[in-house]
PDB file of C-alpha atoms in Angstrom:
ATOM      1  CA  MET O   1       0.000   0.000   0.000  1.00 40.00           C
ATOM      2  CA  ARG O   2       2.817   2.422   0.874  1.00 41.00           C
ATOM      3  CA  LEU O   3       4.536   1.841  -2.438  1.00 34.00           C
ATOM      4  CA  PHE O   4       1.258   2.375  -4.271  1.00 31.00           C
ATOM      5  CA  ILE O   5       0.721   5.719  -2.525  1.00 34.00           C
ATOM      6  CA  ALA O   6       4.285   6.834  -3.269  1.00 34.00           C
ATOM      7  CA  VAL O   7       3.897   5.845  -6.923  1.00 34.00           C
ATOM      8  CA  MET O   8       0.611   7.769  -7.131  1.00 32.00           C
ATOM      9  CA  VAL O   9       2.203  10.893  -5.633  1.00 37.00           C
ATOM     10  CA  LEU O  10       5.112  10.580  -8.065  1.00 39.00           C
ATOM     11  CA  SER O  11       2.770  10.029 -11.017  1.00 39.00           C
ATOM     12  CA  LEU O  12       0.807  13.158 -10.175  1.00 37.00           C
ATOM     13  CA  ALA O  13       4.007  15.181  -9.908  1.00 41.00           C
ATOM     14  CA  VAL O  14       5.355  13.896 -13.198  1.00 41.00           C
ATOM     15  CA  THR O  15       2.043  14.384 -15.001  1.00 39.00           C
ATOM     16  CA  GLY O  16       2.015  18.011 -13.920  1.00 42.00           C
ATOM     17  CA  ALA O  17       5.615  18.477 -14.984  1.00 40.00           C
ATOM     18  CA  ALA O  18       5.041  16.911 -18.391  1.00 42.00           C
ATOM     19  CA  ALA O  19       2.083  19.220 -18.937  1.00 42.00           C
ATOM     20  CA  GLU O  20       4.411  22.188 -18.487  1.00 45.00           C
ATOM     21  CA  GLY O  21       6.093  21.347 -21.775  1.00 48.00           C
ATOM     22  CA  ASP O  22       9.771  21.116 -22.474  1.00 52.00           C
ATOM     23  CA  ARG O  23      11.010  22.313 -19.081  1.00 55.00           C
ATOM     24  CA  ALA O  24      13.780  20.242 -17.559  1.00 66.00           C
ATOM     25  CA  ALA O  25      13.184  18.458 -14.263  1.00 81.00           C
ATOM     26  CA  GLY O  26      16.690  19.049 -13.054  1.00 93.00           C
ATOM     27  CA  ASP O  27      20.373  19.290 -13.695  1.00 96.00           C
ATOM     28  CA  LEU O  28      22.919  16.525 -14.165  1.00 97.00           C
ATOM     29  CA  GLU O  29      26.601  17.450 -14.134  1.00 98.00           C
ATOM     30  CA  ILE O  30      29.110  14.807 -15.199  1.00 98.00           C
ATOM     31  CA  ALA O  31      32.888  15.115 -15.221  1.00 97.00           C
ATOM     32  CA  ARG O  32      35.605  12.678 -16.245  1.00 94.00           C
ATOM     33  CA  LYS O  33      39.218  13.032 -15.208  1.00 92.00           C
ATOM     34  CA  GLY O  34      41.596  10.157 -15.755  1.00 93.00           C
ATOM     35  CA  GLN O  35      39.954   7.023 -14.393  1.00 96.00           C
ATOM     36  CA  ALA O  36      37.439   8.960 -12.297  1.00 97.00           C
ATOM     37  CA  LEU O  37      33.890   9.750 -13.329  1.00 97.00           C
ATOM     38  CA  ILE O  38      31.822  11.941 -11.037  1.00 98.00           C
ATOM     39  CA  ALA O  39      28.223  13.104 -11.283  1.00 98.00           C
ATOM     40  CA  ARG O  40      26.061  15.557  -9.397  1.00 98.00           C
ATOM     41  CA  LEU O  41      22.283  15.628  -9.720  1.00 97.00           C
ATOM     42  CA  THR O  42      19.835  18.302  -8.592  1.00 96.00           C
ATOM     43  CA  LEU O  43      16.082  17.772  -8.908  1.00 95.00           C
ATOM     44  CA  PRO O  44      13.226  20.003  -7.728  1.00 94.00           C
ATOM     45  CA  ALA O  45      11.305  18.195  -4.987  1.00 94.00           C
ATOM     46  CA  GLU O  46       8.023  18.930  -6.763  1.00 91.00           C
ATOM     47  CA  GLN O  47       9.202  16.845  -9.727  1.00 90.00           C
ATOM     48  CA  VAL O  48      10.279  13.925  -7.542  1.00 92.00           C
ATOM     49  CA  VAL O  49       7.614  13.622  -4.833  1.00 94.00           C
ATOM     50  CA  GLY O  50       4.892  16.050  -5.904  1.00 92.00           C
ATOM     51  CA  PHE O  51       5.329  18.647  -3.162  1.00 94.00           C
ATOM     52  CA  SER O  52       7.856  21.210  -1.971  1.00 94.00           C
ATOM     53  CA  HIS O  53       7.135  21.427   1.765  1.00 94.00           C
ATOM     54  CA  ARG O  54       8.373  19.315   4.657  1.00 94.00           C
ATOM     55  CA  PRO O  55       6.517  16.002   4.592  1.00 95.00           C
ATOM     56  CA  GLU O  56       3.520  16.146   6.897  1.00 94.00           C
ATOM     57  CA  SER O  57       1.536  12.963   6.364  1.00 96.00           C
ATOM     58  CA  ASP O  58       2.825   9.414   6.586  1.00 97.00           C
ATOM     59  CA  GLU O  59       2.354   9.099   2.815  1.00 97.00           C
ATOM     60  CA  GLU O  60       4.536  12.146   2.180  1.00 96.00           C
ATOM     61  CA  LYS O  61       7.225  10.874   4.553  1.00 96.00           C
ATOM     62  CA  ILE O  62       7.198   7.515   2.765  1.00 97.00           C
ATOM     63  CA  ALA O  63       7.438   9.223  -0.641  1.00 97.00           C
ATOM     64  CA  VAL O  64      10.524  11.189   0.481  1.00 97.00           C
ATOM     65  CA  THR O  65      12.152   8.116   2.041  1.00 97.00           C
ATOM     66  CA  GLU O  66      11.559   6.027  -1.091  1.00 97.00           C
ATOM     67  CA  ALA O  67      12.837   8.795  -3.372  1.00 96.00           C
ATOM     68  CA  LEU O  68      16.025   9.081  -1.287  1.00 97.00           C
ATOM     69  CA  ALA O  69      16.494   5.309  -1.471  1.00 97.00           C
ATOM     70  CA  ARG O  70      16.060   5.294  -5.267  1.00 96.00           C
ATOM     71  CA  LEU O  71      18.311   8.323  -5.834  1.00 97.00           C
ATOM     72  CA  GLY O  72      20.852   6.950  -3.347  1.00 98.00           C
ATOM     73  CA  LYS O  73      21.743   4.088  -5.715  1.00 98.00           C
ATOM     74  CA  ALA O  74      23.957   5.202  -8.591  1.00 98.00           C
ATOM     75  CA  ASP O  75      22.667   2.451 -10.903  1.00 97.00           C
ATOM     76  CA  ASN O  76      19.154   3.935 -10.651  1.00 96.00           C
ATOM     77  CA  VAL O  77      20.436   7.248 -12.003  1.00 97.00           C
ATOM     78  CA  LEU O  78      23.457   6.785 -14.283  1.00 97.00           C
ATOM     79  CA  VAL O  79      25.110   3.689 -15.732  1.00 98.00           C
ATOM     80  CA  PRO O  80      28.454   4.270 -17.510  1.00 98.00           C
ATOM     81  CA  ALA O  81      29.123   2.290 -20.696  1.00 97.00           C
ATOM     82  CA  ALA O  82      30.040  -1.296 -19.818  1.00 97.00           C
ATOM     83  CA  GLU O  83      33.206  -1.086 -21.961  1.00 96.00           C
ATOM     84  CA  ALA O  84      34.714   1.343 -19.438  1.00 97.00           C
ATOM     85  CA  GLY O  85      34.599  -1.192 -16.586  1.00 98.00           C
ATOM     86  CA  CYS O  86      33.417   1.329 -13.987  1.00 98.00           C
ATOM     87  CA  THR O  87      32.852   0.547 -10.315  1.00 98.00           C
ATOM     88  CA  VAL O  88      30.789   2.778  -8.036  1.00 98.00           C
ATOM     89  CA  THR O  89      32.916   4.412  -5.325  1.00 98.00           C
ATOM     90  CA  ARG O  90      30.383   6.930  -4.008  1.00 98.00           C
ATOM     91  CA  GLU O  91      26.608   7.184  -3.971  1.00 98.00           C
ATOM     92  CA  GLU O  92      24.556   9.442  -1.744  1.00 98.00           C
ATOM     93  CA  ALA O  93      21.329  11.407  -1.891  1.00 98.00           C
ATOM     94  CA  THR O  94      19.977  14.183   0.303  1.00 96.00           C
ATOM     95  CA  THR O  95      16.996  16.488   0.325  1.00 97.00           C
ATOM     96  CA  THR O  96      16.200  19.876   1.747  1.00 96.00           C
ATOM     97  CA  LEU O  97      12.774  18.514   2.701  1.00 96.00           C
ATOM     98  CA  MET O  98      14.233  16.845   5.805  1.00 89.00           C
ATOM     99  CA  PRO O  99      15.591  18.655   8.893  1.00 86.00           C
ATOM    100  CA  PRO O 100      18.000  20.236   9.605  1.00 84.00           C
ATOM    101  CA  ALA O 101      17.965  21.680   6.060  1.00 83.00           C
ATOM    102  CA  THR O 102      15.407  24.255   5.028  1.00 83.00           C
ATOM    103  CA  PRO O 103      13.041  23.392   2.176  1.00 79.00           C
ATOM    104  CA  ASP O 104      13.840  26.531   0.163  1.00 89.00           C
ATOM    105  CA  PRO O 105      14.665  25.627  -2.491  1.00 92.00           C
ATOM    106  CA  ALA O 106      12.910  22.298  -2.088  1.00 94.00           C
ATOM    107  CA  GLU O 107      15.113  19.838  -3.929  1.00 95.00           C
ATOM    108  CA  PHE O 108      16.878  16.526  -3.952  1.00 96.00           C
ATOM    109  CA  GLN O 109      20.626  16.379  -4.516  1.00 97.00           C
ATOM    110  CA  ALA O 110      22.758  13.357  -5.235  1.00 98.00           C
ATOM    111  CA  ARG O 111      26.450  12.723  -5.792  1.00 98.00           C
ATOM    112  CA  TYR O 112      28.025   9.715  -7.409  1.00 98.00           C
ATOM    113  CA  ALA O 113      31.544   8.618  -8.324  1.00 98.00           C
ATOM    114  CA  TRP O 114      33.033   5.712 -10.265  1.00 98.00           C
ATOM    115  CA  ARG O 115      36.507   4.378 -10.918  1.00 98.00           C
ATOM    116  CA  CYS O 116      36.826   3.201 -14.512  1.00 97.00           C
ATOM    117  CA  GLU O 117      39.394   0.565 -15.514  1.00 97.00           C
ATOM    118  CA  SER O 118      39.190   1.490 -19.220  1.00 96.00           C
ATOM    119  CA  PRO O 119      38.318   5.193 -19.339  1.00 93.00           C
ATOM    120  CA  ASP O 120      38.676   5.267 -23.143  1.00 92.00           C
ATOM    121  CA  GLY O 121      35.513   3.131 -23.243  1.00 94.00           C
ATOM    122  CA  LEU O 122      33.621   5.854 -21.418  1.00 93.00           C
ATOM    123  CA  VAL O 123      31.875   7.243 -24.480  1.00 94.00           C
ATOM    124  CA  ALA O 124      28.306   7.256 -23.123  1.00 96.00           C
ATOM    125  CA  ALA O 125      26.152   6.535 -20.109  1.00 97.00           C
ATOM    126  CA  ASP O 126      22.591   5.311 -19.761  1.00 97.00           C
ATOM    127  CA  VAL O 127      20.297   7.458 -17.619  1.00 96.00           C
ATOM    128  CA  PRO O 128      17.623   5.140 -16.148  1.00 95.00           C
ATOM    129  CA  LEU O 129      16.490   8.046 -13.960  1.00 94.00           C
ATOM    130  CA  LEU O 130      14.635   9.372 -16.999  1.00 91.00           C
ATOM    131  CA  GLU O 131      12.316   6.359 -16.883  1.00 87.00           C
ATOM    132  CA  PHE O 132      11.662   7.080 -13.200  1.00 82.00           C
ATOM    133  CA  LEU O 133      10.843  10.716 -14.030  1.00 81.00           C
ATOM    134  CA  ASN O 134       8.410   9.476 -16.664  1.00 70.00           C
ATOM    135  CA  GLY O 135       9.077  11.761 -19.607  1.00 70.00           C
ATOM    136  CA  VAL O 136      10.596  14.799 -17.909  1.00 79.00           C
ATOM    137  CA  ALA O 137      13.899  16.096 -19.276  1.00 91.00           C
ATOM    138  CA  LEU O 138      17.267  16.688 -17.616  1.00 95.00           C
ATOM    139  CA  ASP O 139      19.750  19.377 -18.558  1.00 96.00           C
ATOM    140  CA  ALA O 140      23.163  17.713 -18.631  1.00 97.00           C
ATOM    141  CA  LEU O 141      26.548  19.389 -18.487  1.00 97.00           C
ATOM    142  CA  VAL O 142      29.374  17.058 -19.501  1.00 97.00           C
ATOM    143  CA  VAL O 143      33.023  17.899 -18.839  1.00 96.00           C
ATOM    144  CA  ASN O 144      35.453  15.453 -20.418  1.00 88.00           C
ATOM    145  CA  GLY O 145      39.030  16.667 -20.212  1.00 83.00           C
ATOM    146  CA  GLU O 146      39.166  19.988 -22.023  1.00 84.00           C
ATOM    147  CA  HIS O 147      35.829  19.370 -23.753  1.00 88.00           C
ATOM    148  CA  ARG O 148      32.673  20.747 -22.223  1.00 95.00           C
ATOM    149  CA  PHE O 149      29.146  20.595 -23.655  1.00 96.00           C
ATOM    150  CA  GLU O 150      25.526  20.812 -22.613  1.00 96.00           C
ATOM    151  CA  ARG O 151      22.666  18.643 -23.755  1.00 95.00           C
ATOM    152  CA  ARG O 152      19.024  18.226 -22.799  1.00 95.00           C
ATOM    153  CA  ILE O 153      18.100  14.578 -22.532  1.00 94.00           C
ATOM    154  CA  ALA O 154      14.571  13.196 -22.316  1.00 92.00           C
ATOM    155  CA  PRO O 155      12.827   9.906 -23.052  1.00 88.00           C
ATOM    156  CA  PRO O 156      12.740   8.018 -25.253  1.00 89.00           C
ATOM    157  CA  GLU O 157      16.409   9.019 -25.455  1.00 92.00           C
ATOM    158  CA  THR O 158      18.059   7.705 -22.299  1.00 93.00           C
ATOM    159  CA  ARG O 159      21.657   7.380 -23.492  1.00 96.00           C
ATOM    160  CA  LEU O 160      23.865  10.393 -22.867  1.00 96.00           C
ATOM    161  CA  PRO O 161      27.027  10.766 -24.969  1.00 94.00           C
ATOM    162  CA  LEU O 162      30.062  11.671 -22.872  1.00 93.00           C
ATOM    163  CA  LEU O 163      32.114  12.878 -25.855  1.00 88.00           C
ATOM    164  CA  ALA O 164      31.433  16.134 -27.700  1.00 80.00           C
ATOM    165  CA  ASP O 165      29.878  15.727 -31.134  1.00 71.00           C
TER     166      ASP O 165
END
């Protein structure tokens, strides 16, 4: 029942966001240096759980807890190309909806890091988070050595190139 309620809250939030048009749900910053790949994600709370205030009801608390659990696993957000042989070295998610932070701006943040055995194989990454956000776009900034580019990514496209075109 709890999962059903959380999914309903998320569906309502995503439906509202999709109705707003081409606006991005959040920002994804990815940087590669040597064998390290790091990513930082920022998402408005409204897009993730359907509200931007501290959770009041049990259903809202469950929605925040489940969103943190999902965003706290790197493989739910970004999966580097298998050819690069990357291993997760950091994965964490936080939100300003929970004390002691203040909910303004109400958002979720996450940080991830990988160590890649074959960094030359790091040409792209899959973004399964886009399936979770159900059609809402992300604005991605990719820094790869001296190359830097921005790209908006949205379903059905869920593969993000990590090399400039």
